[in-house]
Amino acid sequence: MNISHDPNLQALFAQAEQDFQGDSFADDVMRQVDRERRKTLLVWSAVSIFILACVALLATPAFTAARLATELLPVSLVEIETEWLRLLLSPVNSVAAVIALSVLGIRKFFRRIFR
Amino acid sequence: MHYTSDFFAKSPESMLVALARAGQRGAFAELVTRRQTWIRNLMRRCSGDATLADDLSQQVFTQAWRSIRQLHDADRLGPWLKRIAINMWLQHKRTNDPLRGADENNDADSAHNDTTSVAMDLDNALATLSPDQRLCIVLSYHERMTHGEIAEFTSLPLGTIKSHIRRGTLKLQEQLSAYVEPLKEVE
């Protein structure tokens, strides 16, 4: 007889099994399914309303910020009279260029420290 | 299309799975009715608490309904449900501290009302095992799973499973000597 598998114990497990009949358990499961569906619907509705409210509230300030940014970013840092030189230096002679270079510099700095 | 409950009762399981996958609640309810005995008994042997076992069984079937579309092979319903049930039990063990479990077991005394004396004695004997030992024993004796299958389901090493089953068997034989003839031969 194999000690890791006792047929008597196996029979005892089978004997201990109860037979569950009827639909009441299935009804409970389906009620739980309905509850979960309602809960999911409620959560999604709340999230949608929150997003819509955020959009409604933040639309005007966001639009203003975007307009200011588009006006501010191309502003030249140094006024250059010569046309060809102004065009040549335009990629670095602007607020946007300063911000971009700052971001790249900070990124490089952090990579050097933390890697 | 509207189906009657009589139609579901007479339908083969593969058809019920296909209908449940298509969103037919009645088909799924019929699957629950057919499979409830197995899952509820499995959970009772795992937990030793009838109320907790029924709650977990309900969660197993709710989870099954949520993910029934992932069941592509209708013939694999049994193993698929078993995996959900075992994962549910393992998750319950992880999220519930032992003290809370002890409280649940105290409350469980009243929940044993509808349990046979054999089942009660078996559950009491199983309660003396460690949680992992108990799970391995239940999967081996109740589910008749091989050591390899248990290893796959529980992610426990094969050697640990063999040891759990060996020690658990000896302990159960000792505890349930009134039911089980002691082993005459030891391999």
Short mmCIF file of C-alpha atoms in Angstrom, two decimals:
data_model
loop_
_atom_site.label_atom_id
_atom_site.label_comp_id
_atom_site.label_asym_id
_atom_site.label_seq_id
_atom_site.Cartn_x
_atom_site.Cartn_y
_atom_site.Cartn_z
CA MET A 1 0.00 0.00 0.00
CA ASN A 2 1.29 3.42 -0.90
CA ILE A 3 1.55 5.61 2.19
CA SER A 4 0.97 8.79 0.15
CA HIS A 5 -2.30 7.49 -1.13
CA ASP A 6 -4.58 5.64 1.23
CA PRO A 7 -7.66 4.18 -0.53
CA ASN A 8 -9.56 4.19 2.78
CA LEU A 9 -9.02 7.91 3.10
CA GLN A 10 -10.04 8.28 -0.51
CA ALA A 11 -13.29 6.46 0.28
CA LEU A 12 -13.83 8.64 3.35
CA PHE A 13 -13.49 11.79 1.25
CA ALA A 14 -16.07 10.38 -1.17
CA GLN A 15 -18.36 9.46 1.75
CA ALA A 16 -18.10 12.98 3.20
CA GLU A 17 -19.35 14.55 -0.04
CA GLN A 18 -22.78 16.09 0.24
CA ASP A 19 -25.21 16.25 -2.63
CA PHE A 20 -26.54 19.75 -3.16
CA GLN A 21 -29.75 19.91 -5.12
CA GLY A 22 -32.05 22.71 -6.11
CA ASP A 23 -31.76 26.09 -7.75
CA SER A 24 -31.39 28.32 -4.68
CA PHE A 25 -27.59 28.40 -4.88
CA ALA A 26 -27.70 29.16 -8.62
CA ASP A 27 -30.26 31.92 -7.91
CA ASP A 28 -27.90 33.40 -5.31
CA VAL A 29 -25.04 33.30 -7.84
CA MET A 30 -27.13 35.04 -10.50
CA ARG A 31 -28.22 37.69 -7.98
CA GLN A 32 -24.54 38.25 -7.15
CA VAL A 33 -23.79 38.52 -10.89
CA ASP A 34 -26.53 41.17 -11.20
CA ARG A 35 -25.20 43.07 -8.18
CA GLU A 36 -21.70 43.11 -9.68
CA ARG A 37 -23.04 44.28 -13.04
CA ARG A 38 -24.94 47.13 -11.38
CA LYS A 39 -21.85 48.03 -9.34
CA THR A 40 -19.65 48.10 -12.46
CA LEU A 41 -22.23 50.23 -14.27
CA LEU A 42 -22.38 52.63 -11.32
CA VAL A 43 -18.58 52.94 -11.14
CA TRP A 44 -18.32 53.59 -14.88
CA SER A 45 -21.12 56.16 -14.71
CA ALA A 46 -19.37 57.94 -11.82
CA VAL A 47 -16.04 57.91 -13.67
CA SER A 48 -17.68 59.23 -16.86
CA ILE A 49 -19.44 62.02 -14.96
CA PHE A 50 -16.17 62.93 -13.21
CA ILE A 51 -14.30 63.07 -16.54
CA LEU A 52 -17.06 65.17 -18.13
CA ALA A 53 -17.07 67.53 -15.13
CA CYS A 54 -13.28 67.85 -15.34
CA VAL A 55 -13.47 68.59 -19.05
CA ALA A 56 -16.21 71.16 -18.51
CA LEU A 57 -14.38 72.86 -15.66
CA LEU A 58 -10.89 72.74 -17.11
CA ALA A 59 -11.67 73.39 -20.77
CA THR A 60 -11.42 77.21 -20.57
CA PRO A 61 -8.23 77.37 -18.42
CA ALA A 62 -6.63 74.63 -20.53
CA PHE A 63 -7.48 76.47 -23.74
CA THR A 64 -6.11 79.75 -22.31
CA ALA A 65 -2.91 77.98 -21.20
CA ALA A 66 -2.50 76.41 -24.63
CA ARG A 67 -3.04 79.77 -26.34
CA LEU A 68 -0.50 81.47 -24.06
CA ALA A 69 2.00 78.69 -24.66
CA THR A 70 1.67 78.93 -28.44
CA GLU A 71 2.18 82.69 -28.20
CA LEU A 72 5.07 82.48 -25.73
CA LEU A 73 7.08 79.52 -27.03
CA PRO A 74 8.19 81.02 -30.39
CA VAL A 75 9.22 84.37 -28.82
CA SER A 76 12.87 85.15 -29.67
CA LEU A 77 15.27 85.52 -26.75
CA VAL A 78 17.61 87.92 -28.61
CA GLU A 79 16.48 90.30 -31.33
CA ILE A 80 18.60 89.72 -34.45
CA GLU A 81 18.34 92.24 -37.24
CA THR A 82 19.99 90.20 -39.99
CA GLU A 83 17.38 88.09 -41.68
CA TRP A 84 19.51 85.02 -42.63
CA LEU A 85 21.17 84.91 -39.16
CA ARG A 86 17.79 85.20 -37.44
CA LEU A 87 16.47 82.25 -39.50
CA LEU A 88 19.63 80.22 -38.88
CA LEU A 89 19.50 80.70 -35.11
CA SER A 90 15.72 80.46 -34.77
CA PRO A 91 15.77 76.79 -33.54
CA VAL A 92 17.83 77.79 -30.48
CA ASN A 93 16.81 81.43 -30.14
CA SER A 94 13.38 80.92 -28.58
CA VAL A 95 11.68 80.17 -25.26
CA ALA A 96 10.75 76.71 -26.57
CA ALA A 97 14.41 75.96 -27.32
CA VAL A 98 15.43 76.98 -23.79
CA ILE A 99 12.74 74.76 -22.26
CA ALA A 100 13.69 71.82 -24.52
CA LEU A 101 17.41 72.20 -23.76
CA SER A 102 16.66 72.50 -20.01
CA VAL A 103 14.61 69.28 -20.06
CA LEU A 104 17.35 67.44 -21.98
CA GLY A 105 20.00 68.78 -19.57
CA ILE A 106 18.04 67.77 -16.46
CA ARG A 107 17.40 64.31 -17.95
CA LYS A 108 21.09 63.81 -18.71
CA PHE A 109 22.03 65.06 -15.23
CA PHE A 110 19.66 62.60 -13.51
CA ARG A 111 20.81 59.72 -15.72
CA ARG A 112 24.44 60.43 -14.81
CA ILE A 113 23.62 60.50 -11.08
CA PHE A 114 21.24 57.55 -10.84
CA ARG A 115 22.76 55.10 -13.36
CA MET B 1 -33.90 34.03 -28.59
CA HIS B 2 -35.78 32.83 -25.50
CA TYR B 3 -35.03 29.40 -24.06
CA THR B 4 -37.01 27.63 -21.37
CA SER B 5 -35.42 26.27 -18.21
CA ASP B 6 -36.55 22.81 -19.37
CA PHE B 7 -34.48 23.25 -22.52
CA PHE B 8 -31.41 24.10 -20.45
CA ALA B 9 -32.02 21.17 -18.11
CA LYS B 10 -31.99 18.77 -21.06
CA SER B 11 -29.04 20.36 -22.89
CA PRO B 12 -25.55 18.84 -22.84
CA GLU B 13 -22.90 20.78 -20.94
CA SER B 14 -20.98 21.80 -24.07
CA MET B 15 -24.10 23.48 -25.44
CA LEU B 16 -24.71 25.23 -22.10
CA VAL B 17 -21.15 26.56 -22.16
CA ALA B 18 -21.61 27.83 -25.73
CA LEU B 19 -24.89 29.53 -24.76
CA ALA B 20 -23.40 30.99 -21.59
CA ARG B 21 -20.51 32.35 -23.68
CA ALA B 22 -23.14 34.06 -25.82
CA GLY B 23 -24.57 35.70 -22.69
CA GLN B 24 -27.45 33.31 -21.90
CA ARG B 25 -27.89 33.65 -18.15
CA GLY B 26 -30.24 30.67 -17.95
CA ALA B 27 -27.57 28.42 -19.46
CA PHE B 28 -25.03 29.60 -16.93
CA ALA B 29 -27.50 29.13 -14.05
CA GLU B 30 -27.99 25.53 -15.23
CA LEU B 31 -24.20 25.03 -15.26
CA VAL B 32 -24.07 26.35 -11.70
CA THR B 33 -26.83 23.94 -10.64
CA ARG B 34 -24.97 21.01 -12.20
CA ARG B 35 -21.53 21.89 -10.85
CA GLN B 36 -22.47 23.26 -7.42
CA THR B 37 -22.08 19.95 -5.55
CA TRP B 38 -18.51 19.52 -6.73
CA ILE B 39 -17.33 23.09 -6.13
CA ARG B 40 -19.13 23.51 -2.79
CA ASN B 41 -17.69 20.21 -1.50
CA LEU B 42 -14.21 21.19 -2.68
CA MET B 43 -14.47 24.53 -0.89
CA ARG B 44 -15.83 22.84 2.25
CA ARG B 45 -12.88 20.48 2.38
CA CYS B 46 -10.48 23.38 1.78
CA SER B 47 -12.00 25.74 4.35
CA GLY B 48 -13.81 23.48 6.82
CA ASP B 49 -16.47 26.18 7.11
CA ALA B 50 -19.77 25.66 5.32
CA THR B 51 -20.72 29.36 5.22
CA LEU B 52 -17.31 30.49 4.01
CA ALA B 53 -17.23 27.62 1.50
CA ASP B 54 -20.58 28.67 0.03
CA ASP B 55 -19.47 32.32 -0.14
CA LEU B 56 -16.29 31.32 -1.93
CA SER B 57 -18.19 28.96 -4.24
CA GLN B 58 -20.49 31.83 -5.14
CA GLN B 59 -17.45 33.97 -5.93
CA VAL B 60 -16.00 31.14 -8.03
CA PHE B 61 -19.13 31.03 -10.20
CA THR B 62 -19.37 34.83 -10.36
CA GLN B 63 -15.75 34.94 -11.56
CA ALA B 64 -16.57 32.14 -14.03
CA TRP B 65 -19.47 34.17 -15.46
CA ARG B 66 -17.22 37.21 -15.84
CA SER B 67 -14.58 35.26 -17.75
CA ILE B 68 -16.64 32.57 -19.50
CA ARG B 69 -15.69 34.05 -22.89
CA GLN B 70 -12.09 33.01 -22.20
CA LEU B 71 -13.19 29.37 -22.07
CA HIS B 72 -12.73 28.37 -25.69
CA ASP B 73 -12.98 24.60 -25.23
CA ALA B 74 -16.33 23.65 -23.68
CA ASP B 75 -14.96 20.24 -22.67
CA ARG B 76 -12.43 21.97 -20.39
CA LEU B 77 -15.12 23.47 -18.13
CA GLY B 78 -14.21 21.19 -15.21
CA PRO B 79 -10.46 21.91 -15.09
CA TRP B 80 -11.15 25.59 -15.81
CA LEU B 81 -13.59 25.85 -12.89
CA LYS B 82 -11.19 23.92 -10.68
CA ARG B 83 -8.41 26.39 -11.46
CA ILE B 84 -10.69 29.32 -10.59
CA ALA B 85 -11.73 27.60 -7.34
CA ILE B 86 -8.16 26.85 -6.24
CA ASN B 87 -7.00 30.35 -7.14
CA MET B 88 -9.96 31.76 -5.19
CA TRP B 89 -8.99 29.68 -2.16
CA LEU B 90 -5.30 30.66 -2.41
CA GLN B 91 -6.29 34.33 -2.74
CA HIS B 92 -8.58 34.01 0.28
CA LYS B 93 -5.73 32.48 2.30
CA ARG B 94 -3.39 35.30 1.29
CA THR B 95 -5.79 38.12 2.11
CA ASN B 96 -7.10 36.73 5.40
CA ASP B 97 -4.84 36.68 8.44
CA PRO B 98 -4.85 33.58 10.68
CA LEU B 99 -6.65 35.32 13.57
CA ARG B 100 -9.52 36.29 11.31
CA GLY B 101 -9.58 32.71 10.11
CA ALA B 102 -9.82 31.53 13.70
CA ASP B 103 -12.87 33.74 14.24
CA GLU B 104 -14.43 32.38 11.09
CA ASN B 105 -13.85 28.84 12.32
CA ASN B 106 -15.55 29.63 15.63
CA ASP B 107 -18.56 30.94 13.77
CA ALA B 108 -18.43 27.88 11.58
CA ASP B 109 -19.63 25.60 14.34
CA SER B 110 -23.17 26.73 13.71
CA ALA B 111 -22.62 26.49 9.97
CA HIS B 112 -22.00 22.76 10.27
CA ASN B 113 -25.72 22.14 10.87
CA ASP B 114 -26.24 20.73 7.41
CA THR B 115 -23.02 18.73 7.44
CA THR B 116 -22.87 14.97 7.98
CA SER B 117 -20.89 13.59 10.91
CA VAL B 118 -18.35 11.98 8.56
CA ALA B 119 -17.82 15.33 6.85
CA MET B 120 -17.55 17.07 10.23
CA ASP B 121 -14.98 14.59 11.51
CA LEU B 122 -13.05 14.81 8.27
CA ASP B 123 -13.09 18.62 8.38
CA ASN B 124 -11.96 18.57 12.03
CA ALA B 125 -9.10 16.23 11.13
CA LEU B 126 -8.18 18.40 8.14
CA ALA B 127 -8.15 21.44 10.45
CA THR B 128 -5.17 19.96 12.30
CA LEU B 129 -3.06 20.14 9.12
CA SER B 130 -1.11 23.20 8.01
CA PRO B 131 -2.89 25.22 5.27
CA ASP B 132 -0.56 24.00 2.51
CA GLN B 133 -0.70 20.42 3.77
CA ARG B 134 -4.48 20.61 3.83
CA LEU B 135 -4.69 21.97 0.30
CA CYS B 136 -2.38 19.23 -1.03
CA ILE B 137 -4.37 16.54 0.78
CA VAL B 138 -7.70 17.88 -0.49
CA LEU B 139 -6.45 18.12 -4.06
CA SER B 140 -5.01 14.63 -3.86
CA TYR B 141 -7.91 12.82 -2.16
CA HIS B 142 -10.94 14.94 -3.05
CA GLU B 143 -9.89 15.95 -6.55
CA ARG B 144 -7.76 12.85 -7.19
CA MET B 145 -5.07 15.02 -8.73
CA THR B 146 -1.55 13.71 -9.31
CA HIS B 147 1.42 15.29 -7.55
CA GLY B 148 2.44 16.92 -10.83
CA GLU B 149 -1.00 18.46 -11.33
CA ILE B 150 -1.01 19.77 -7.75
CA ALA B 151 2.41 21.31 -8.33
CA GLU B 152 1.10 23.00 -11.46
CA PHE B 153 -1.99 24.37 -9.69
CA THR B 154 -0.35 25.48 -6.44
CA SER B 155 3.16 26.42 -7.68
CA LEU B 156 4.62 24.41 -4.77
CA PRO B 157 7.75 22.30 -5.41
CA LEU B 158 7.04 18.62 -6.16
CA GLY B 159 9.12 17.43 -3.19
CA THR B 160 7.17 19.67 -0.82
CA ILE B 161 3.88 18.34 -2.17
CA LYS B 162 4.98 14.72 -1.71
CA SER B 163 6.08 15.50 1.84
CA HIS B 164 2.81 17.36 2.62
CA ILE B 165 0.72 14.46 1.32
CA ARG B 166 2.79 11.83 3.12
CA ARG B 167 2.69 13.63 6.46
CA GLY B 168 -0.91 14.73 6.01
CA THR B 169 -1.99 11.18 5.22
CA LEU B 170 -0.32 9.85 8.37
CA LYS B 171 -1.95 12.57 10.45
CA LEU B 172 -5.39 11.92 8.98
CA GLN B 173 -5.02 8.17 9.50
CA GLU B 174 -4.22 8.88 13.13
CA GLN B 175 -7.11 11.34 13.56
CA LEU B 176 -9.63 9.26 11.68
CA SER B 177 -8.63 5.84 13.01
CA ALA B 178 -12.28 5.12 13.77
CA TYR B 179 -13.06 5.32 10.05
CA VAL B 180 -9.79 4.38 8.41
CA GLU B 181 -7.99 1.09 8.95
CA PRO B 182 -4.42 1.85 9.98
CA LEU B 183 -1.82 1.06 7.40
CA LYS B 184 -0.32 -2.33 7.73
CA GLU B 185 2.50 -1.82 5.33
CA VAL B 186 4.64 1.24 5.01
CA GLU B 187 6.44 1.78 1.80
#
